[in-house]
Coordinates of C-alpha atoms and ligand atoms in Angstrom, one line a residue:
X1 CA -15.4 -183.2 -53.2
X2 CA -18.2 -183.5 -50.6
X3 CA -20.8 -180.7 -50.5
X4 CA -19.6 -179.3 -47.1
X5 CA -16.1 -178.8 -48.4
X6 CA -17.4 -176.5 -51.2
X7 CA -18.3 -172.8 -50.9
X8 CA -22.1 -172.3 -50.5
X9 CA -23.9 -171.8 -53.8
X10 CA -23.7 -168.2 -55.0
X11 CA -20.6 -167.3 -53.0
X12 CA -17.2 -166.7 -54.3
X13 CA -13.7 -166.9 -52.8
X14 CA -11.3 -164.0 -53.7
X15 CA -8.1 -166.0 -54.0
X16 CA -4.6 -164.6 -53.3
X17 CA -3.7 -164.4 -57.0
X18 CA -6.5 -161.9 -57.7
X19 CA -6.9 -160.0 -54.3
X20 CA -4.6 -157.2 -55.5
X21 CA -7.2 -156.4 -58.1
X22 CA -9.8 -156.0 -55.4
X23 CA -7.4 -153.9 -53.3
X24 CA -6.8 -151.7 -56.3
X25 CA -10.5 -151.3 -56.9
X26 CA -11.3 -150.6 -53.3
X27 CA -8.5 -148.1 -52.8
X28 CA -9.5 -146.3 -56.0
X29 CA -13.1 -146.1 -54.8
X30 CA -12.2 -144.8 -51.3
X31 CA -9.6 -142.3 -52.7
X32 CA -12.0 -141.0 -55.4
X33 CA -14.8 -140.6 -52.8
X34 CA -12.3 -138.7 -50.5
X35 CA -11.7 -136.2 -53.2
X36 CA -15.5 -135.5 -53.3
X37 CA -15.6 -135.1 -49.5
X38 CA -16.9 -138.5 -48.5
X39 CA -15.6 -140.4 -45.5
X40 CA -15.9 -144.1 -45.0
X41 CA -18.5 -145.6 -42.7
X42 CA -18.6 -149.3 -41.6
X43 CA -21.9 -150.7 -40.4
X44 CA -22.8 -154.3 -39.2
X45 CA -23.4 -157.1 -41.6
X46 CA -26.7 -157.8 -39.9
X47 CA -29.5 -155.7 -38.5
X48 CA -32.9 -156.1 -37.0
X49 CA -35.1 -157.4 -39.9
X50 CA -37.4 -154.3 -39.7
X51 CA -34.5 -152.0 -40.8
X52 CA -34.8 -153.6 -44.2
X53 CA -38.4 -154.9 -44.4
X54 CA -39.9 -151.5 -43.5
X55 CA -37.5 -149.3 -45.4
X56 CA -36.4 -151.2 -48.5
X57 CA -40.1 -151.8 -49.2
X58 CA -42.3 -154.8 -48.6
X59 CA -43.4 -155.1 -52.2
X60 CA -39.8 -155.3 -53.5
X61 CA -38.2 -158.5 -54.7
X62 CA -35.4 -157.9 -52.2
X63 CA -37.8 -158.0 -49.2
X64 CA -40.3 -160.5 -50.6
X65 CA -37.9 -163.1 -51.9
X66 CA -34.3 -162.4 -51.4
X67 CA -33.5 -161.7 -47.7
X68 CA -31.5 -164.0 -45.5
X69 CA -33.6 -163.8 -42.3
X70 CA -33.3 -165.9 -39.2
X71 CA -34.1 -165.9 -35.5
X72 CA -31.0 -165.6 -33.3
X73 CA -30.7 -167.4 -30.0
X74 CA -32.5 -164.6 -28.2
X75 CA -35.5 -165.0 -30.6
X76 CA -34.9 -161.7 -32.4
X77 CA -35.5 -161.6 -36.1
X78 CA -32.2 -160.8 -37.8
X79 CA -31.4 -160.2 -41.5
X80 CA -28.1 -160.2 -43.3
X81 CA -27.9 -156.9 -45.1
X82 CA -29.2 -157.1 -48.7
X83 CA -27.8 -153.5 -49.2
X84 CA -26.2 -150.8 -47.1
X85 CA -28.4 -147.7 -47.5
X86 CA -30.9 -148.7 -44.8
X87 CA -28.2 -149.8 -42.2
X88 CA -26.2 -146.6 -42.9
X89 CA -29.3 -144.5 -42.4
X90 CA -30.0 -146.4 -39.1
X91 CA -26.5 -145.6 -38.0
X92 CA -26.4 -141.9 -38.8
X93 CA -29.7 -141.4 -37.1
X94 CA -28.7 -143.4 -34.0
X95 CA -25.4 -141.5 -33.6
X96 CA -26.9 -138.1 -34.2
X97 CA -24.6 -137.5 -37.2
X98 CA -27.4 -135.5 -38.9
X99 CA -27.2 -132.9 -36.1
X100 CA -23.7 -131.9 -37.2
X101 CA -22.5 -130.1 -40.3
X102 CA -24.7 -130.9 -43.3
X103 CA -24.4 -132.1 -45.9
X104 CA -23.1 -135.3 -44.4
X105 CA -21.2 -137.4 -47.0
X106 CA -20.3 -141.0 -46.3
X107 CA -19.2 -144.0 -48.4
X108 CA -19.0 -147.7 -47.7
X109 CA -17.6 -151.0 -49.1
X110 CA -19.1 -154.2 -47.8
X111 CA -20.7 -157.6 -48.4
X112 CA -24.4 -157.9 -49.2
X113 CA -26.6 -161.0 -49.1
X114 CA -29.5 -161.9 -51.3
X115 CA -31.1 -165.2 -52.0
X116 CA -31.1 -165.0 -55.8
X117 CA -30.6 -167.5 -58.6
X118 CA -26.9 -167.4 -59.0
X119 CA -25.5 -166.6 -62.5
X120 CA -22.7 -164.5 -64.0
X121 CA -22.9 -161.1 -62.2
X122 CA -25.6 -162.3 -59.8
X123 CA -24.5 -163.9 -56.5
X124 CA -25.8 -164.6 -53.1
X125 CA -22.9 -162.9 -51.4
X126 CA -21.7 -159.9 -53.4
X127 CA -20.0 -156.6 -52.5
X128 CA -21.1 -153.1 -53.0
X129 CA -19.3 -149.8 -53.0
X130 CA -21.7 -147.0 -52.3
X131 CA -22.0 -143.4 -51.2
X132 CA -24.7 -141.5 -49.3
X133 CA -25.3 -137.7 -48.9
X134 CA -27.7 -136.3 -46.3
X135 CA -29.2 -132.9 -45.8
X136 CA -29.6 -131.3 -49.2
X137 CA -32.5 -131.1 -51.7
X138 CA -30.3 -129.2 -54.2
X139 CA -30.1 -130.8 -57.6
X140 CA -26.3 -130.0 -57.5
X141 CA -26.0 -132.8 -55.0
X142 CA -27.7 -135.3 -57.3
X143 CA -25.3 -134.3 -60.1
X144 CA -22.3 -134.5 -57.7
X145 CA -23.3 -138.0 -56.7
X146 CA -23.5 -139.1 -60.4
X147 CA -20.1 -137.4 -61.0
X148 CA -18.6 -139.4 -58.2
X149 CA -19.9 -142.7 -59.5
X150 CA -18.7 -141.8 -63.0
X151 CA -15.2 -140.8 -61.8
X152 CA -14.8 -144.0 -59.9
X153 CA -15.7 -146.0 -63.0
X154 CA -13.3 -143.9 -65.1
X155 CA -10.4 -144.2 -62.6
X156 CA -10.8 -147.9 -62.6
X157 CA -10.5 -147.9 -66.4
X158 CA -14.1 -148.8 -67.4
X159 CA -14.9 -148.0 -71.0
X160 CA -18.1 -147.6 -72.9
X161 CA -20.5 -147.2 -70.0
X162 CA -23.6 -145.1 -70.3
X163 CA -25.5 -143.1 -67.8
X164 CA -29.3 -143.3 -67.8
X165 CA -31.3 -140.9 -65.7
X166 CA -35.0 -140.5 -64.8
X167 CA -37.2 -138.8 -62.2
X168 CA -39.9 -140.8 -60.5
X169 CA -41.3 -137.8 -58.8
X170 CA -42.5 -137.2 -55.2
X171 CA -45.4 -139.0 -53.4
X172 CA -47.7 -136.3 -54.6
X173 CA -47.1 -136.5 -58.4
X174 CA -46.6 -140.3 -58.2
X175 CA -50.1 -140.8 -57.0
X176 CA -51.5 -139.7 -60.4
X177 CA -48.9 -141.7 -62.2
X178 CA -49.7 -144.9 -60.2
X179 CA -53.4 -144.4 -61.2
X180 CA -52.5 -144.1 -64.9
X181 CA -50.3 -147.1 -64.7
X182 CA -52.9 -149.2 -62.9
X183 CA -55.4 -148.3 -65.7
X184 CA -52.8 -149.2 -68.4
X185 CA -51.7 -152.5 -66.9
X186 CA -55.3 -153.6 -66.0
X187 CA -56.0 -153.7 -69.7
X188 CA -53.2 -156.2 -70.1
X189 CA -53.7 -158.0 -66.8
X190 CA -54.2 -161.5 -68.2
X191 CA -50.8 -161.4 -70.0
X192 CA -48.8 -160.3 -66.9
X193 CA -46.8 -162.8 -64.9
X194 CA -48.2 -163.9 -61.6
X195 CA -46.0 -161.6 -59.6
X196 CA -46.9 -158.6 -61.7
X197 CA -50.7 -159.4 -61.3
X198 CA -50.1 -159.0 -57.6
X199 CA -48.0 -155.8 -58.1
X200 CA -50.9 -154.3 -60.1
X201 CA -52.8 -153.5 -57.0
X202 CA -50.0 -153.2 -54.5
X203 CA -47.3 -151.3 -56.4
X204 CA -47.8 -151.0 -60.2
X205 CA -44.5 -149.2 -60.7
X206 CA -42.7 -152.4 -59.8
X207 CA -44.1 -153.9 -63.1
X208 CA -41.8 -151.6 -65.0
X209 CA -38.9 -153.3 -63.3
X210 CA -40.0 -156.9 -64.1
X211 CA -37.4 -159.0 -65.9
X212 CA -39.9 -161.2 -67.7
X213 CA -39.9 -160.5 -71.5
X214 CA -43.7 -160.5 -71.7
X215 CA -44.1 -157.9 -68.9
X216 CA -41.3 -155.7 -70.1
X217 CA -42.8 -155.8 -73.6
X218 CA -46.1 -154.7 -72.2
X219 CA -44.3 -152.0 -70.1
X220 CA -42.8 -150.5 -73.3
X221 CA -45.9 -148.5 -74.1
X222 CA -46.9 -147.7 -70.5
X223 CA -47.5 -144.1 -69.5
X224 CA -44.2 -142.3 -68.8
X225 CA -43.6 -140.9 -65.3
X226 CA -42.0 -137.7 -66.6
X227 CA -45.4 -136.6 -68.0
X228 CA -46.8 -136.7 -64.5
X229 CA -44.2 -134.7 -62.6
X230 CA -45.3 -131.8 -60.5
X231 CA -43.7 -128.4 -61.0
X232 CA -41.2 -128.8 -58.1
X233 CA -40.1 -132.3 -59.4
X234 CA -39.8 -131.0 -62.9
X235 CA -37.7 -128.1 -61.9
X236 CA -35.5 -130.4 -59.8
X237 CA -34.9 -132.7 -62.7
X238 CA -34.1 -129.8 -65.0
X239 CA -31.6 -128.7 -62.3
X240 CA -29.9 -132.1 -62.2
X241 CA -29.6 -132.1 -66.0
X242 CA -28.2 -128.6 -66.1
X243 CA -25.5 -129.5 -63.5
X244 CA -24.6 -132.7 -65.4
X245 CA -24.2 -130.6 -68.6
X246 CA -22.1 -128.0 -66.8
X247 CA -19.8 -130.9 -65.8
X248 CA -19.9 -132.3 -69.3
X249 CA -21.4 -135.6 -68.2
X250 CA -23.3 -137.3 -71.0
X251 CA -26.6 -138.9 -70.1
X252 CA -29.7 -140.2 -71.7
X253 CA -33.1 -139.9 -70.1
X254 CA -34.7 -143.3 -69.7
X255 CA -38.2 -143.0 -68.4
X256 CA -38.4 -146.8 -67.7
X257 CA -35.8 -146.7 -64.8
X258 CA -37.7 -147.1 -61.6
X259 CA -35.0 -148.8 -59.4
X260 CA -35.7 -152.0 -57.4
X261 CA -36.1 -150.5 -54.0
X262 CA -39.1 -148.6 -52.7
X263 CA -37.5 -145.6 -51.0
X264 CA -36.6 -143.6 -54.1
X265 CA -38.0 -140.2 -54.9
X266 CA -37.2 -137.8 -57.7
X267 CA -33.9 -138.6 -59.3
X268 CA -33.0 -142.2 -60.2
X269 CA -30.0 -143.2 -62.3
X270 CA -28.1 -146.2 -63.6
X271 CA -24.7 -146.8 -65.2
X272 CA -25.1 -149.6 -67.8
X273 CA -22.8 -151.5 -70.0
X274 CA -23.3 -153.9 -72.9
X275 CA -20.1 -155.8 -72.1
X276 CA -21.4 -157.9 -69.2
X277 CA -24.3 -159.8 -70.6
X278 CA -27.7 -159.9 -69.0
X279 CA -26.7 -158.2 -65.7
X280 CA -26.0 -154.9 -67.4
X281 CA -26.4 -152.5 -64.5
X282 CA -23.1 -151.8 -62.7
X283 CA -24.3 -149.0 -60.6
X284 CA -27.7 -147.7 -59.5
X285 CA -28.8 -144.8 -57.3
X286 CA -30.9 -141.9 -56.7
X287 CA -32.6 -139.7 -54.2
X288 CA -34.7 -140.8 -51.2
X289 CA -36.0 -137.7 -49.4
X290 CA -38.5 -139.7 -47.3
X291 CA -36.2 -142.4 -46.0
X292 CA -34.7 -140.7 -42.9
X293 CA -38.1 -139.4 -41.7
X294 CA -39.6 -142.8 -42.3
X295 CA -36.9 -144.4 -40.2
X296 CA -37.6 -142.1 -37.3
X297 CA -35.1 -139.4 -37.9
X298 CA -35.9 -135.7 -38.4
X299 CA -37.0 -135.2 -42.0
X300 CA -33.8 -135.0 -44.0
X301 CA -33.3 -135.3 -47.7
X302 CA -30.9 -138.0 -48.8
X303 CA -29.4 -139.5 -51.9
X304 CA -26.8 -142.1 -52.9
X305 CA -25.8 -145.0 -55.2
X306 CA -24.4 -148.5 -54.9
X307 CA -22.2 -150.3 -57.4
X308 CA -21.8 -154.1 -57.5
X309 CA -18.0 -154.8 -57.3
X310 CA -18.3 -158.4 -58.7
X311 CA -20.2 -157.0 -61.7
X312 CA -17.6 -154.3 -62.1
X313 CA -14.7 -156.8 -62.0
X314 CA -16.5 -158.9 -64.6
X315 CA -16.8 -155.8 -66.8
X316 CA -13.1 -154.9 -66.3
X317 CA -12.0 -158.4 -67.2
X318 CA -14.3 -158.5 -70.3
X319 CA -12.8 -155.2 -71.4
X320 CA -9.3 -156.4 -70.8
X321 CA -8.6 -153.5 -68.5
X322 CA -5.1 -153.3 -67.1
X323 CA -4.7 -153.7 -63.4
X324 CA -1.5 -152.7 -61.6
X325 CA 0.7 -155.7 -61.1
X326 CA 0.6 -157.5 -57.7
X327 CA 3.5 -156.3 -55.6
X328 CA 6.2 -159.0 -55.3
X329 CA 8.9 -159.9 -52.9
X330 CA 11.8 -157.4 -53.3
X331 CA 14.6 -159.5 -51.8
X332 CA 14.7 -163.2 -50.9
X333 CA 17.6 -164.0 -48.6
X334 CA 18.7 -167.7 -48.7
X335 CA 20.6 -168.6 -45.5
X336 CA 23.0 -171.5 -45.3
X337 CA 23.4 -172.8 -41.7
X338 CA 21.9 -171.9 -38.4
X339 CA 24.0 -168.7 -37.8
X340 CA 23.1 -167.4 -41.2
X341 CA 19.4 -168.2 -40.6
X342 CA 19.4 -166.0 -37.5
X343 CA 21.1 -163.1 -39.3
X344 CA 18.6 -163.5 -42.3
X345 CA 15.7 -163.2 -39.9
X346 CA 17.1 -160.0 -38.4
X347 CA 18.0 -158.5 -41.9
X348 CA 14.6 -159.2 -43.2
X349 CA 13.0 -157.4 -40.3
X350 CA 15.3 -154.4 -40.8
X351 CA 14.4 -154.4 -44.5
X352 CA 10.6 -154.5 -43.8
X353 CA 10.9 -151.6 -41.5
X354 CA 12.3 -149.7 -44.5
X355 CA 9.3 -150.7 -46.6
X356 CA 11.1 -153.4 -48.5
X357 CA 9.3 -156.7 -49.0
X358 CA 11.8 -159.3 -47.8
X359 CA 11.5 -163.0 -47.2
X360 CA 13.8 -165.8 -46.0
X361 CA 13.6 -169.5 -45.4
X362 CA 11.2 -170.6 -42.7
X363 CA 11.0 -174.3 -43.8
X364 CA 14.6 -175.4 -43.3
X365 CA 15.0 -176.0 -47.0
X366 CA 18.3 -176.6 -48.8
X367 CA 19.7 -173.9 -51.1
X368 CA 18.3 -175.4 -54.4
X369 CA 14.8 -175.7 -53.0
X370 CA 15.0 -172.2 -51.6
X371 CA 16.0 -170.8 -55.0
X372 CA 13.1 -172.6 -56.6
X373 CA 10.8 -171.0 -54.0
X374 CA 12.2 -167.5 -54.6
X375 CA 11.6 -168.0 -58.3
X376 CA 8.0 -169.1 -57.6
X377 CA 7.1 -166.1 -55.6
X378 CA 8.7 -163.9 -58.2
X379 CA 11.4 -162.4 -56.0
X380 CA 13.1 -159.4 -57.8
X381 CA 16.5 -159.9 -56.1
X382 CA 18.0 -162.9 -54.3
X383 CA 21.0 -163.2 -52.0
X384 CA 22.8 -166.2 -50.5
X385 CA 24.0 -165.7 -46.9
X386 CA 26.6 -168.2 -45.6
X387 CA 29.6 -168.2 -43.4
X388 CA 31.7 -166.3 -45.9
X389 CA 29.2 -163.4 -46.1
X390 CA 28.9 -163.3 -42.3
X391 CA 32.7 -163.0 -42.0
X392 CA 33.3 -160.5 -44.7
X393 CA 30.1 -158.4 -44.0
X394 CA 29.5 -158.4 -47.8
X395 CA 26.9 -160.1 -49.9
X396 CA 26.1 -160.7 -53.6
X397 CA 22.7 -159.4 -54.7
X398 CA 21.4 -161.1 -57.8
X399 CA 18.9 -159.2 -60.0
X400 CA 16.6 -162.0 -61.1
X401 CA 15.4 -160.3 -64.3
X402 CA 18.8 -159.9 -66.0
X403 CA 21.0 -162.1 -63.8
X404 CA 23.4 -159.3 -63.0
X405 CA 25.2 -159.4 -59.6
X406 CA 26.3 -156.6 -57.3
X407 CA 28.4 -157.0 -54.1
X408 CA 27.2 -154.8 -51.3
X409 CA 27.8 -154.3 -47.6
X410 CA 25.4 -156.1 -45.3
X411 CA 25.1 -152.9 -43.2
X412 CA 23.9 -150.9 -46.2
X413 CA 21.4 -153.6 -47.4
X414 CA 18.2 -151.5 -47.1
X415 CA 19.7 -148.4 -48.8
X416 CA 21.2 -150.5 -51.6
X417 CA 18.0 -152.4 -52.4
X418 CA 16.1 -149.1 -52.5
X419 CA 18.7 -147.8 -55.0
X420 CA 18.6 -151.0 -57.1
X421 CA 14.8 -151.0 -57.5
Ligands
ATP1 P1 -30.8 -156.1 -60.5 O1 -31.8 -155.3 -61.3 O2 -29.6 -156.5 -61.4 O3 -31.3 -157.2 -59.7 P2 -30.9 -154.3 -58.3 O4 -31.8 -153.3 -58.8 O5 -31.5 -155.4 -57.4 O6 -30.1 -155.0 -59.5 P3 -29.5 -152.6 -56.4 O7 -30.3 -153.1 -55.3 O8 -29.8 -151.3 -56.9 O9 -29.6 -153.7 -57.6 O10 -28.0 -152.8 -56.1 C1 -27.0 -152.0 -56.7 C2 -26.0 -152.8 -57.5 O11 -25.6 -153.9 -56.8 C3 -26.5 -153.4 -58.8 O12 -26.5 -152.4 -59.8 C4 -25.5 -154.5 -59.1 O13 -24.4 -154.0 -59.7 C5 -25.2 -155.0 -57.7 N1 -26.0 -156.2 -57.4 C6 -27.3 -156.2 -57.0 N2 -27.7 -157.5 -56.7 C7 -26.6 -158.3 -57.0 C8 -26.3 -159.7 -56.9 N3 -27.2 -160.6 -56.5 N4 -25.1 -160.1 -57.3 C9 -24.1 -159.2 -57.7 N5 -24.3 -157.9 -57.8 C10 -25.5 -157.4 -57.4
MG2 MG1 -32.2 -157.3 -57.8

């Protein structure tokens, strides 16, 4: 197959045979979020480049290497969203949503674009489900956010997933920490990868997030951010832990979690699984109290998380999780002749209005070919409609799973099918 007839590297098609799994995942996510008070927001796939470059952080991998940025025909620099937090923040500021009742809770599902090396669980187009909460500094909000992510994973049937939390402090306590880190990594500078050598002066915390085995080995004995927290940040972290314990949510404190994006403050967390190979983080999130102010809004604390839906699907498959079956055709009506075809069309429409999935022949096929098709689409019931049935007003309905047949009146078709199901 020629290159142009193939999907672009790092993109996936979600084919009709599996789309019901995505629909199940997405409706579970939105419904769970609704129970926590979150309403869906939909923001554009692309934004002005600065929305991401200024706010995600210009020393992050995402901004330095991974963004799909281009000039549009009006010479504006546009970027396909690599994540949805920045665009969502842009939107809630622009529409004054932070002037209404706080906390404001929103959630989203959408495609994200990052120029990465494609591998299992790492794509160039992927999808995230995420949630954002604005307007509260209270640690109860951090714990509620974590509880939402956990509930979504549980409702989807994920097993053996662990929650790791950390606090990376506020800009005040982080200053001392950054100094200590610089000192520590400077002693090992020659062994660091080239990117981390650069990070050493610009943003040493990023080194803790480096995927190279040598850097992560050096990082193992680096100073721990928790030892540098100011009283306020320490108290906040204790509050988050207390609320998690009150909700009986198990966690481990992992002082090495820093998250890949620059806007985080205080709480950061990840849900990790050993069942998806190298890309073990399914969900990442935390607090970003400086983001809204930095983006030109009134200073408003904020927090949230994002989960990668492809990674989640991979995990569910690897754990042999059960998805609800795809809904099939309830009744296939096979018409014989022109008059019957007209009646079949109108019967199908009547059935669909009653919530019954009904199909009929739209290819002018003979009876045998129609039955073969009904079998292929997994129709639960079939019925042949010919001159006899039109005359008598009665039709035989065949149950395809056990072969049983029942004669019913054409007028009562919707009611009878509902009863038979
Ligand atoms: P990683 O460390 O794996 O690169 P990240 O820190 O860049 O992840 P975030 O920006 O926090 O990830 O995004 C949140 C979630 O989105 C991740 O935990 C992951 O599940 C998913 N995700 C991120 N990048 C990709 C990608 N390229 N392909 C598929 N899923 C992704
Ligand atoms: Mg990444």
